[in-house]
Amino acid sequence: MVDRTIENFDCGHRACGGCGASSAVRMILKGAGENTIVVSPTGCLEVFSTPYPETAWKTPWIHSLFENASAVASGVEAALKKQGRLGKEKVLVIGGDGATVDIGMLCISGAFERGHDFTYVCYDNEAYMNTGIQRSGATPYDADTTTSPSGVCSTGNNRPKKDLPQILVAHGSPYVATATMAYPMDLMKKVEKAMNTQGPCYIQVHAPCCTGWGYDGAKTMEIGRMAVECGLWPCYEIVDGKLTSVKKVKRVPVDEYLKAQKRFRHLFKPTRNDAEIAKIQAIADANAAKYGIDIE
Amino acid sequence: MPLQMMEGSIAVAETVRLCRPQVISAYPITPQTHIVEGLASIVADGRLDAEYICVESEFSALSACIGASAAGSRVYSATTSQGLALMAEVVFNSAGMRLPIVMGIANRAISAPLSIWNDQQDSIMMRDSGWLQLYAEDNQEAVDLHVLAYKICEDHDILLPAFVCFDGFILSHVFEPVDIPSQEEVDEFLGPFNPYQQLDVKDPISFGMYATPEYYLEFRYEHDQAVHRAADALRKHGKAFGEKFGRDYSELVEGYRLEDAEVAIIAMGSICGTTKDAIDEMRAEGKKVGLLKIRCFRPFPAADIAKALAHVKTVAVLDKNISLGAKGAVGIEVKDACYGLGIPIYDYVLGLGGRDVRKKDIKKIVELAEKGSGDMFYGLREELL
Ligand SMILES: Cc1ncc(C[n+]2csc(CCOP(=O)(O)OP(=O)(O)O)c2C)c(N)n1
């Protein structure tokens, strides 16, 4: 096991108090171990951790653009391989959901198809937070964002989350997992596993955003756990295309999770929108059926 | 070495092999294709020990070069036209990150309308990116400038990426005798890649951070200074190249029969060859015409140009590109370089999208310039308008 006392993501960065992504990154680096080179796309993480001339990264880190982290990582990996450094040093991408499921898809798909030996971790705060809470392909159904606002003619984001883990399973990735910053040990173990698996691995990490989702920053862990407990965030591992582990829960209705966040407020005020809440419940039920998360 | 008869692209691929890039990442596009194919087979045959990354797009090609260069490897890519346009964001970014990437550009027109044929619009549209831009007149120069580009880019006083531009088809697909240097000579000249700084777990640093308004302007200034300094680096390393390989590149511009010329033609790339032939014929007729070839468009050798043109009466600039709504890019910059000298300078946009330019066209342009008629698209087919 890697040394969990290492702190490669240092204090002093500019994340909001209660930022799920910054905690996730700290744990991800503990899971990844000492000899990790990190590539990050543009996004909140890059901006709050590297205002020149300061940096929160105690491990080598590179940012180039919003879309190309996995292509940059491909180059880093190829260079390490050629120099005989690969293995001793490992490559890790940490990117937001927008960079991952939307604009970076081409580069991710290419890198996974080519089979580079690196791990891609997406911290999924379910919107473009850096530019002010616009919807991404990972924004959940009915969430209110600045580009999918709720209104007289809208109940918020009208599409379900894009299932990138399954897309990358279809690319033949040897290790695909979901995790949440609300279960740190599980997250660290999964990252460690991915880093020790040859080939391109992917982990999507639920990372609540107090600013974007509208809740008190002290509640990030709680909100994270609620997502798992209602079935909207299944935590699983897929090894060589086969589901090998699932976090089982005694499922609760989605209501409490939704109610706790301003992004879903329009489903309850001025009147409760039973039809829409039922659709979200159906998404959780489908997750439960697909991944078998229910404790019988 | 005796001269070898070779296709331009293959000569370039063989030269890149001699420069020993450790990571090559490129995506095929006409007329650059033979270079990527050539390098792929060189790697496949074990003639070069490199990682060849078959990326899914040009965007990723240059992005992978960023990663590999930052991780301490010498890298190479090549592209043209739409490929370069797709890379645009990475072109600017890689330059800002001051990574010494060398990229061959087999110059081609930009769509729409789609055209696979030669002009120089593609590299010209990247003129503000902070990459160096070298232009080859023939395949020998395309070969030599590749080696030289690595030397300049990797110089710790410079640390910039460079395009080595050579006209698509006209050079890339043409067989010419070339002198391919030996591995020993290139090794001696270049040496192994010695990165200024790199991604390394033993000495962690952050690359590509963001800069607030308190810092950005200074970054731009430093970058601009480096591009300007590259002129001296080119002179220095170009001279050393000449001493080693017998072909001197110590000048950013090159005069041909310019000393006593009354009309000077200014051009970049393969059109210089045609122009030289046209000049020889015009000289035989008693016309005092010369050529000023621009080898290096970035940095722009403004002072060298002004000096070289001080004695001429008229200047005709041949521009294989057009800044739509303004004029040809070279013409604009030559006028800036010669501001206040009082020389009439006329710009001719010609040869776009592969339209042939012949000796008779060059002669016609000299006549137009002498009559004071210029700043025009040359060779328009009036019946199509
Ligand atoms: C090509 C390009 N388009 C748009 C942007 C603006 N932009 C920067 S970060 C960002 C959103 C990032 O969202 P995400 O990846 O989800 O990360 P987060 O900020 O939420 O952590 C956007 C749209 C950009 N930098 N580059």
XYZ file of C-alpha atoms and ligand atoms in Angstrom:
707
model
C 0.000 0.000 0.000
C 1.182 3.506 -0.721
C 2.006 5.890 2.087
C -1.245 7.625 2.952
C 0.491 10.316 5.013
C 1.866 12.018 1.929
C 0.431 15.434 1.164
C 1.169 16.262 -2.437
C -1.658 18.745 -2.689
C -0.669 21.481 -0.328
C -2.636 23.934 1.717
C -2.912 27.521 0.548
C -4.833 26.951 -2.654
C -7.837 29.139 -3.451
C -10.720 26.655 -3.501
C -14.006 27.607 -1.851
C -14.400 26.450 1.747
C -16.046 23.039 1.522
C -14.932 22.392 -2.073
C -15.464 18.708 -2.840
C -12.954 18.714 -5.675
C -10.027 19.949 -3.573
C -10.619 17.255 -0.935
C -10.996 14.669 -3.678
C -7.676 15.714 -5.202
C -5.885 15.452 -1.867
C -7.136 11.891 -1.486
C -6.504 11.013 -5.111
C -2.851 11.978 -4.669
C -2.611 9.927 -1.496
C -3.908 6.978 -3.501
C -1.615 7.648 -6.439
C 1.591 7.624 -4.410
C 4.811 9.623 -4.475
C 6.085 9.147 -7.985
C 3.200 10.641 -9.864
C 3.208 13.210 -12.664
C -0.135 14.991 -12.877
C -1.745 16.457 -15.985
C -4.757 18.716 -15.549
C -7.048 20.437 -18.009
C -8.368 23.966 -17.548
C -11.043 24.235 -14.866
C -11.617 25.138 -11.247
C -8.841 22.848 -10.046
C -6.211 24.358 -12.322
C -7.287 27.880 -11.463
C -7.511 27.517 -7.708
C -4.287 25.551 -7.379
C -1.831 27.380 -9.663
C -1.996 31.161 -9.643
C 1.506 32.054 -10.887
C 3.976 32.210 -9.143
C 2.398 29.938 -6.536
C 1.404 26.323 -6.801
C -0.347 23.843 -4.527
C 1.250 20.873 -6.281
C 4.151 19.100 -4.638
C 4.261 16.577 -7.429
C 5.207 17.481 -11.036
C 2.169 18.998 -12.691
C 1.301 20.270 -16.154
C -1.651 22.113 -17.620
C -1.964 22.922 -21.281
C -5.580 23.436 -22.405
C -9.200 22.622 -21.566
C -9.553 19.729 -24.028
C -6.185 18.061 -24.337
C -5.127 16.640 -20.939
C -5.253 13.037 -22.090
C -3.292 13.831 -25.254
C -0.686 15.668 -23.182
C -0.636 12.664 -20.845
C -0.104 10.402 -23.871
C 2.974 12.428 -24.706
C 4.264 12.380 -21.141
C 3.776 8.620 -20.989
C 5.493 8.077 -24.342
C 8.454 10.197 -23.231
C 8.785 8.345 -19.914
C 8.616 5.040 -21.764
C 11.343 6.069 -24.187
C 13.536 7.344 -21.362
C 13.048 4.160 -19.326
C 11.280 6.095 -16.562
C 7.787 4.649 -16.954
C 6.809 2.465 -14.025
C 9.139 4.284 -11.665
C 7.123 7.370 -12.510
C 3.421 7.235 -13.285
C 1.031 9.477 -15.136
C -2.251 10.697 -13.698
C -4.805 13.017 -15.235
C -7.149 14.884 -12.911
C -9.863 16.806 -14.738
C -13.339 18.192 -14.243
C -16.456 16.705 -15.782
C -16.690 19.322 -18.527
C -13.123 18.714 -19.655
C -13.791 14.997 -19.445
C -17.216 14.134 -20.766
C -17.588 17.071 -23.167
C -14.742 18.930 -24.807
C -11.989 16.424 -24.006
C -13.827 13.349 -25.308
C -11.895 13.158 -28.562
C -8.524 13.159 -26.834
C -9.692 10.738 -24.132
C -11.118 8.344 -26.676
C -7.908 8.493 -28.701
C -5.657 7.961 -25.694
C -7.728 5.038 -24.372
C -7.893 3.411 -27.791
C -4.102 3.689 -28.078
C -3.727 2.031 -24.703
C -1.369 4.460 -22.988
C -0.419 3.497 -19.449
C -2.045 6.240 -17.401
C -4.956 6.831 -15.067
C -7.605 9.411 -15.751
C -9.563 10.635 -12.732
C -12.527 12.894 -13.351
C -13.704 14.922 -10.385
C -17.348 15.211 -11.246
C -18.941 18.329 -9.791
C -21.634 17.938 -12.411
C -21.240 21.285 -14.205
C -18.713 23.787 -15.549
C -17.963 25.445 -12.270
C -14.972 27.531 -13.310
C -16.996 29.559 -15.798
C -19.971 29.967 -13.483
C -22.070 26.803 -13.190
C -23.079 26.010 -16.758
C -24.419 22.572 -17.633
C -22.084 19.843 -18.849
C -22.817 16.392 -20.226
C -22.421 15.159 -16.653
C -25.034 17.483 -15.170
C -27.855 15.401 -13.704
C -31.400 15.475 -14.956
C -33.386 18.523 -13.819
C -30.460 20.353 -12.236
C -30.718 24.129 -12.479
C -27.562 25.626 -13.967
C -26.893 28.985 -15.593
C -27.309 27.478 -19.068
C -30.067 25.044 -18.118
C -32.041 27.311 -15.844
C -35.391 26.279 -14.470
C -38.199 28.576 -15.509
C -41.774 28.719 -16.626
C -40.972 26.508 -19.619
C -38.102 24.503 -18.094
C -37.445 22.149 -15.212
C -33.700 22.593 -15.581
C -31.289 20.292 -17.392
C -33.375 18.113 -19.686
C -30.916 15.283 -20.301
C -29.572 12.552 -18.008
C -25.820 12.249 -17.241
C -23.659 10.909 -20.059
C -22.347 7.510 -19.006
C -18.642 8.002 -19.665
C -17.525 5.025 -17.525
C -19.449 2.677 -19.833
C -18.073 4.422 -22.913
C -14.556 3.785 -21.628
C -15.394 0.191 -20.741
C -16.343 -0.124 -24.401
C -12.870 1.201 -25.273
C -11.438 -1.886 -23.572
C -10.133 -0.104 -20.487
C -8.817 -2.665 -18.000
C -10.085 -0.726 -14.987
C -13.052 1.624 -14.771
C -14.530 2.703 -11.463
C -16.743 5.276 -9.832
C -16.062 6.649 -6.382
C -16.877 9.626 -4.222
C -14.867 11.963 -2.082
C -17.403 11.134 0.640
C -15.789 7.677 1.024
C -12.095 8.554 1.169
C -10.643 5.102 1.844
C -12.588 3.596 -1.047
C -11.437 6.446 -3.312
C -7.776 6.076 -2.322
C -7.851 2.316 -2.817
C -9.421 2.627 -6.225
C -6.855 5.199 -7.344
C -4.042 3.001 -6.088
C -5.503 0.062 -7.978
C -5.868 2.045 -11.168
C -2.306 3.375 -10.927
C -1.063 -0.190 -10.553
C -3.068 -1.475 -13.499
C -1.299 -1.400 -16.865
C -3.094 0.544 -19.539
C -5.562 3.409 -19.532
C -7.770 3.377 -16.422
C -10.653 5.649 -15.542
C -12.247 6.716 -12.272
C -15.142 9.137 -12.013
C -15.290 10.722 -8.595
C -18.382 12.406 -7.234
C -17.237 15.805 -5.938
C -20.023 18.000 -4.535
C -19.662 21.735 -5.170
C -21.203 23.894 -2.455
C -21.127 26.998 -4.633
C -22.585 25.408 -7.729
C -25.097 23.131 -6.069
C -26.212 25.564 -3.386
C -25.616 24.156 0.060
C -23.550 25.059 3.121
C -19.895 24.169 2.549
C -19.775 22.340 5.888
C -22.100 19.713 4.425
C -20.000 18.468 1.503
C -19.326 15.029 2.948
C -22.937 14.629 3.971
C -24.238 15.592 0.523
C -21.741 13.208 -1.025
C -22.978 10.326 1.103
C -26.600 11.162 0.383
C -25.975 10.806 -3.352
C -24.737 7.260 -2.789
C -27.486 6.360 -0.358
C -30.300 7.363 -2.701
C -28.774 5.492 -5.641
C -28.019 8.497 -7.812
C -24.269 7.864 -7.451
C -23.518 4.154 -7.710
C -19.960 3.254 -6.642
C -18.629 0.324 -8.580
C -15.567 -1.203 -10.231
C -15.398 -2.739 -13.675
C -12.303 -4.848 -14.259
C -11.661 -6.037 -17.819
C -15.252 -5.265 -18.701
C -16.804 -7.135 -15.767
C -18.539 -5.579 -12.793
C -16.470 -6.769 -9.822
C -17.568 -4.632 -6.892
C -20.508 -2.444 -5.957
C -21.126 -0.432 -2.834
C -24.369 -1.796 -1.377
C -26.768 0.554 0.396
C -30.111 0.522 2.086
C -31.602 2.911 -0.418
C -33.579 5.991 0.608
C -35.839 8.031 -1.731
C -34.100 10.736 -3.769
C -36.127 13.496 -2.112
C -33.828 14.350 0.780
C -30.778 14.565 -1.502
C -32.622 16.833 -3.909
C -34.091 19.001 -1.173
C -30.676 19.650 0.326
C -29.501 21.562 -2.785
C -30.610 24.789 -4.404
C -30.046 23.379 -7.882
C -33.151 21.224 -7.408
C -35.177 23.777 -5.441
C -37.570 24.361 -8.352
C -38.796 20.780 -7.972
C -40.217 21.629 -4.540
C -41.080 25.333 -4.716
C -43.548 26.904 -5.166
C -45.216 23.486 -5.449
C -43.812 20.018 -5.364
C -43.327 18.623 -8.889
C -44.145 14.949 -8.321
C -43.838 14.018 -11.974
C -40.251 15.281 -12.268
C -39.169 13.891 -8.911
C -40.543 10.544 -10.050
C -38.347 10.713 -13.144
C -35.271 11.282 -10.978
C -36.341 8.440 -8.696
C -36.607 6.275 -11.827
C -32.959 7.110 -12.656
C -31.913 5.950 -9.169
C -34.035 2.807 -9.529
C -32.455 2.056 -12.885
C -28.967 2.460 -11.344
C -29.973 0.058 -8.582
C -31.233 -2.489 -11.079
C -28.187 -2.124 -13.310
C -25.511 -2.309 -10.617
C -27.347 -4.245 -7.897
C -26.717 -1.709 -5.167
C -29.674 -2.577 -2.946
C -29.138 -4.418 0.332
C -31.963 -6.967 0.196
C 28.134 12.238 -49.039
C 27.132 12.227 -52.718
C 23.862 13.925 -53.624
C 20.901 11.588 -53.500
C 17.830 11.840 -55.705
C 14.918 11.897 -53.275
C 11.382 13.054 -52.827
C 11.220 16.154 -50.608
C 9.070 14.508 -47.956
C 11.351 11.513 -47.711
C 14.394 13.758 -47.485
C 12.677 15.541 -44.602
C 11.747 12.257 -42.910
C 15.324 11.004 -43.227
C 16.627 14.249 -41.761
C 14.212 14.101 -38.861
C 15.520 10.589 -38.199
C 19.041 12.007 -37.971
C 17.863 14.536 -35.394
C 16.824 11.620 -33.158
C 13.445 12.755 -31.840
C 12.340 10.395 -29.076
C 8.638 11.015 -29.575
C 6.915 11.635 -32.898
C 3.257 12.455 -32.991
C 1.577 13.434 -36.232
C -1.604 12.993 -38.193
C -1.750 12.521 -41.964
C -2.948 15.276 -44.278
C -2.052 15.951 -47.904
C 0.584 17.079 -48.867
C 2.356 16.305 -45.587
C 1.378 12.611 -45.634
C 4.608 11.178 -46.993
C 6.486 12.600 -44.039
C 4.375 10.824 -41.430
C 4.422 7.663 -43.509
C 8.152 7.946 -43.995
C 8.784 8.401 -40.295
C 6.395 5.576 -39.375
C 8.298 3.152 -41.567
C 11.659 4.442 -40.324
C 10.525 3.685 -36.750
C 8.945 0.375 -37.778
C 12.206 -0.689 -39.397
C 14.183 0.127 -36.276
C 16.121 2.893 -38.022
C 15.062 5.325 -35.320
C 14.457 4.490 -31.672
C 11.378 6.623 -31.078
C 7.844 6.374 -29.775
C 5.556 6.990 -32.731
C 2.130 8.023 -31.422
C -0.675 7.479 -33.924
C -2.977 10.158 -32.587
C -6.606 10.602 -33.562
C -6.245 14.237 -34.671
C -3.793 17.048 -35.228
C -5.117 18.623 -32.075
C -3.819 15.640 -30.121
C -0.646 15.413 -32.215
C 0.687 18.714 -30.983
C -0.798 18.193 -27.504
C 1.163 14.953 -27.185
C 4.277 16.844 -28.292
C 3.682 19.253 -25.421
C 3.545 16.387 -22.921
C 6.573 14.618 -24.337
C 8.650 17.764 -24.620
C 7.767 18.813 -21.078
C 8.754 15.328 -19.932
C 12.207 15.849 -21.402
C 12.114 14.292 -24.857
C 12.985 15.759 -28.246
C 9.800 15.684 -30.316
C 8.641 16.109 -33.894
C 5.395 16.693 -35.690
C 4.369 17.748 -39.172
C 1.170 19.073 -40.642
C -0.371 21.565 -43.035
C -3.484 23.625 -43.753
C -6.603 22.261 -42.035
C -4.429 20.241 -39.688
C -2.633 23.353 -38.569
C -5.948 25.171 -38.240
C -7.285 22.377 -36.037
C -4.164 22.680 -33.899
C -4.485 26.435 -33.555
C -5.130 26.547 -29.850
C -2.271 24.153 -29.159
C 0.051 26.102 -31.464
C -0.316 29.212 -29.337
C -0.251 27.271 -26.094
C 2.901 25.293 -26.849
C 4.727 28.483 -27.769
C 3.603 30.179 -24.572
C 4.922 27.198 -22.646
C 8.275 27.798 -24.379
C 8.701 24.202 -25.510
C 11.295 23.589 -28.245
C 9.057 21.615 -30.603
C 9.968 21.389 -34.287
C 7.141 20.940 -36.765
C 7.373 20.582 -40.526
C 4.718 22.450 -42.509
C 4.115 21.325 -46.090
C 2.378 24.583 -46.950
C -1.142 24.299 -48.363
C -4.148 26.543 -48.929
C -6.972 26.804 -46.391
C -10.601 25.940 -47.132
C -13.253 26.950 -48.149
C -13.152 26.230 -50.992
C -11.250 23.076 -50.226
C -7.859 23.058 -51.877
C -5.035 20.637 -51.316
C -2.607 22.742 -53.359
C 0.106 25.079 -52.288
C 0.069 28.530 -50.907
C 1.369 29.814 -47.576
C -1.849 30.893 -45.936
C -1.652 28.142 -43.301
C 1.640 29.044 -41.641
C 1.035 32.754 -42.179
C -2.181 32.583 -40.183
C -0.060 31.434 -37.227
C 2.336 34.347 -37.506
C 1.274 35.821 -34.147
C 1.596 32.552 -32.244
C 5.172 33.012 -31.075
C 6.556 30.102 -33.127
C 9.596 30.708 -35.279
C 8.853 30.408 -38.995
C 11.550 29.309 -41.413
C 10.835 28.931 -45.135
C 12.739 26.645 -47.487
C 13.405 27.493 -51.112
C 14.231 23.928 -52.104
C 14.482 20.480 -50.583
C 18.074 20.974 -49.506
C 16.963 23.924 -47.420
C 14.023 21.943 -46.067
C 16.532 19.340 -44.877
C 19.038 21.812 -43.461
C 16.467 24.003 -41.757
C 15.099 21.028 -39.832
C 18.478 20.384 -38.245
C 19.058 24.065 -37.662
C 15.591 24.527 -36.155
C 16.320 22.006 -33.388
C 19.581 23.767 -32.657
C 17.926 27.175 -32.339
C 14.795 26.018 -30.502
C 16.690 24.038 -27.872
C 19.164 26.843 -27.218
C 18.511 27.759 -23.586
C 18.528 31.448 -24.528
C 15.669 30.831 -26.928
C 13.372 27.911 -25.935
C 10.783 28.327 -28.650
C 9.029 26.029 -31.104
C 9.586 26.365 -34.854
C 7.808 25.669 -38.124
C 9.998 24.523 -40.945
C 7.866 25.520 -43.931
C 8.287 24.067 -47.405
C 5.780 24.418 -50.204
C 3.366 21.510 -50.498
C 3.743 19.387 -53.661
C 6.161 21.900 -55.222
C 8.780 20.722 -52.735
C 7.186 17.937 -50.709
C 6.418 15.735 -53.705
C 9.258 16.688 -55.986
C 12.389 14.630 -56.497
C 15.537 16.695 -56.229
C 19.136 15.859 -55.509
C 19.831 16.497 -51.838
C 22.793 16.122 -49.565
C 21.555 14.285 -46.478
C 24.100 14.829 -43.715
C 25.645 11.902 -41.886
C 24.467 10.773 -38.464
C 27.839 11.666 -36.935
C 27.695 15.209 -38.279
C 24.143 15.767 -37.031
C 24.931 14.227 -33.646
C 27.943 16.501 -33.289
C 25.967 19.555 -34.318
C 22.855 18.935 -32.214
C 23.920 16.779 -29.319
C 21.280 15.088 -27.187
C 18.233 17.032 -26.023
C 19.117 18.926 -22.890
C 15.827 20.267 -21.500
C 15.921 23.516 -19.571
C 13.401 22.078 -17.117
C 11.191 19.019 -17.148
C 8.483 17.015 -15.427
C 10.418 14.910 -12.958
C 9.279 13.438 -9.640
C 12.716 14.114 -8.155
C 12.367 17.837 -8.781
C 8.666 18.663 -9.036
C 7.661 21.854 -10.809
C 4.354 23.149 -12.166
C 4.062 23.803 -15.915
C 1.408 25.885 -17.614
C -0.011 27.777 -14.676
C -2.333 30.707 -15.108
C -1.177 34.282 -14.741
C -3.098 37.201 -13.361
C -2.908 40.674 -14.950
C 0.048 41.350 -12.660
C 2.142 38.817 -14.575
C 0.732 38.178 -18.049
C 2.206 41.230 -19.767
C 5.712 40.297 -18.625
C 5.282 36.755 -19.929
C 4.335 38.179 -23.316
C 7.281 40.556 -23.245
C 9.724 37.751 -22.429
C 8.242 35.621 -25.190
C 8.505 38.454 -27.711
C 12.110 39.079 -26.660
C 12.935 35.413 -27.171
C 11.470 35.472 -30.676
C 13.591 38.549 -31.462
C 16.677 36.918 -29.933
C 16.114 33.953 -32.219
C 17.381 36.136 -35.085
C 20.846 36.210 -33.533
C 20.625 32.534 -32.668
C 19.836 31.807 -36.291
C 22.833 33.850 -37.426
C 25.120 32.149 -34.923
C 23.962 28.578 -35.399
C 23.427 29.153 -39.122
C 27.089 30.121 -39.402
C 28.162 27.076 -37.398
C 25.967 24.959 -39.632
C 27.775 26.368 -42.626
C 31.149 25.543 -41.127
C 30.084 21.974 -40.434
C 27.910 21.165 -43.436
C 29.214 23.603 -46.037
C 25.931 25.437 -46.507
C 25.749 28.749 -44.759
C 22.572 29.961 -43.059
C 23.965 32.903 -41.170
C 21.557 35.337 -42.865
C 17.822 35.669 -42.336
C 17.479 37.163 -45.780
C 19.469 36.367 -48.890
C 20.063 38.602 -51.884
C 20.296 37.323 -55.443
C 21.803 39.756 -57.954
C 20.586 42.458 -55.629
C 23.754 44.568 -55.273
C 23.105 46.831 -58.249
C 19.404 46.095 -58.718
C 16.895 48.850 -59.375
C 13.884 46.598 -58.915
C 13.914 44.184 -56.005
C 11.528 41.257 -55.798
C 10.801 39.911 -52.317
C 9.601 36.349 -51.872
C 9.589 33.319 -49.561
C 9.769 29.626 -50.348
C 9.961 27.751 -53.621
C 8.847 30.705 -55.732
C 12.346 32.100 -55.162
C 13.734 29.486 -57.569
C 11.439 30.548 -60.393
C 12.179 34.159 -59.567
C 15.942 33.623 -59.802
C 15.546 32.096 -63.265
C 13.314 34.972 -64.338
C 15.892 37.431 -62.995
C 18.665 35.769 -64.994
C 16.615 36.201 -68.169
C 15.716 39.795 -67.346
C 19.352 40.557 -66.566
C 20.308 39.153 -69.976
C 17.893 41.695 -71.436
C 19.677 44.416 -69.485
C 17.110 44.873 -66.750
C 18.542 45.544 -63.313
C 16.442 43.189 -61.225
C 17.316 41.260 -58.069
C 15.696 39.081 -55.442
C 15.588 39.390 -51.688
C 14.631 36.015 -50.315
C 13.141 35.944 -46.819
C 14.144 32.771 -45.090
C 12.817 33.622 -41.678
C 9.380 35.207 -41.376
C 9.353 35.038 -37.562
C 11.291 36.769 -36.241
C 10.693 39.196 -39.094
C 14.063 40.497 -40.269
C 12.899 44.087 -40.675
C 16.298 45.756 -40.227
C 18.012 43.303 -42.595
C 15.368 43.993 -45.225
C 15.567 47.751 -44.896
C 19.346 47.571 -45.197
C 19.280 45.271 -48.191
C 16.760 47.447 -50.045
C 18.255 50.852 -49.263
C 19.614 51.305 -52.791
C 16.714 50.020 -54.906
C 14.162 52.159 -56.747
C 11.151 49.845 -56.639
C 10.100 46.801 -54.645
C 7.669 44.079 -55.695
C 6.561 41.678 -52.967
C 5.201 38.290 -53.937
C 2.662 37.113 -51.383
C 1.301 33.569 -51.455
C -1.231 34.493 -48.790
C -3.810 37.160 -48.192
C -4.972 38.832 -45.021
C -8.494 39.267 -46.308
C -9.597 42.852 -46.028
C -5.979 44.016 -45.820
C -3.106 42.817 -48.022
C -0.542 40.066 -48.297
C 1.218 39.523 -44.996
C 4.769 39.813 -46.307
C 3.959 43.017 -48.155
C 2.469 44.577 -45.065
C 5.561 43.793 -43.043
C 8.042 44.846 -45.704
C 6.289 48.208 -45.920
C 6.563 48.519 -42.169
C 10.245 47.577 -42.292
C 10.944 50.194 -44.983
C 8.780 52.942 -43.553
C 10.396 56.294 -44.168
C 12.878 55.049 -46.766
C 10.725 56.457 -49.548
C 10.913 53.371 -51.734
C 7.706 52.471 -53.557
C 6.691 48.983 -52.449
C 3.995 47.056 -54.272
C 2.371 43.884 -53.088
C 1.177 41.117 -55.387
C -1.021 38.354 -54.059
C -0.528 35.407 -56.338
C -0.379 31.666 -56.669
C -3.146 31.036 -54.145
C -4.596 27.533 -53.985
C -1.863 26.149 -56.218
C -2.235 28.567 -59.165
C 0.955 28.207 -61.166
C 3.444 31.081 -61.106
C 5.843 31.140 -64.040
C 8.830 33.166 -65.115
C 6.634 35.220 -67.433
C 4.464 36.151 -64.444
C 7.468 37.367 -62.508
C 8.543 39.458 -65.508
C 5.041 40.882 -65.813
C 5.067 41.801 -62.139
C 8.375 43.630 -62.545
C 6.807 45.620 -65.403
C 3.760 46.420 -63.270
C 5.934 47.553 -60.379
C 8.033 49.756 -62.630
C 4.819 51.383 -63.865
C 3.738 51.958 -60.277
C 0.879 49.528 -60.477
C 0.603 47.114 -57.589
C -1.143 46.096 -54.409
C -3.350 43.678 -56.295
C -4.305 40.071 -56.809
C -2.078 39.040 -59.689
C -3.267 36.555 -62.313
C -7.008 36.846 -61.759
C -9.043 35.186 -64.509
C -11.311 38.082 -65.326
C -13.770 35.826 -67.174
C -14.599 34.056 -63.891
C -15.379 37.167 -61.915
C -11.674 25.823 -25.683
C -12.183 26.387 -24.402
N -13.496 26.629 -24.273
C -13.952 27.141 -23.132
C -13.113 27.413 -22.099
C -13.661 28.040 -20.845
N -13.649 27.132 -19.723
C -12.609 27.054 -18.868
S -12.852 25.970 -17.652
C -14.403 25.617 -18.219
C -15.297 24.686 -17.501
C -14.599 23.660 -16.713
O -15.547 22.781 -16.265
P -15.141 21.389 -15.667
O -14.227 20.676 -16.596
O -16.389 20.686 -15.331
O -14.284 21.743 -14.382
P -14.725 22.593 -13.104
O -14.423 24.024 -13.384
O -16.175 22.351 -12.885
O -13.894 22.083 -12.009
C -14.689 26.321 -19.366
C -15.975 26.241 -20.100
C -11.740 27.155 -22.281
N -10.819 27.387 -21.338
N -11.324 26.630 -23.429
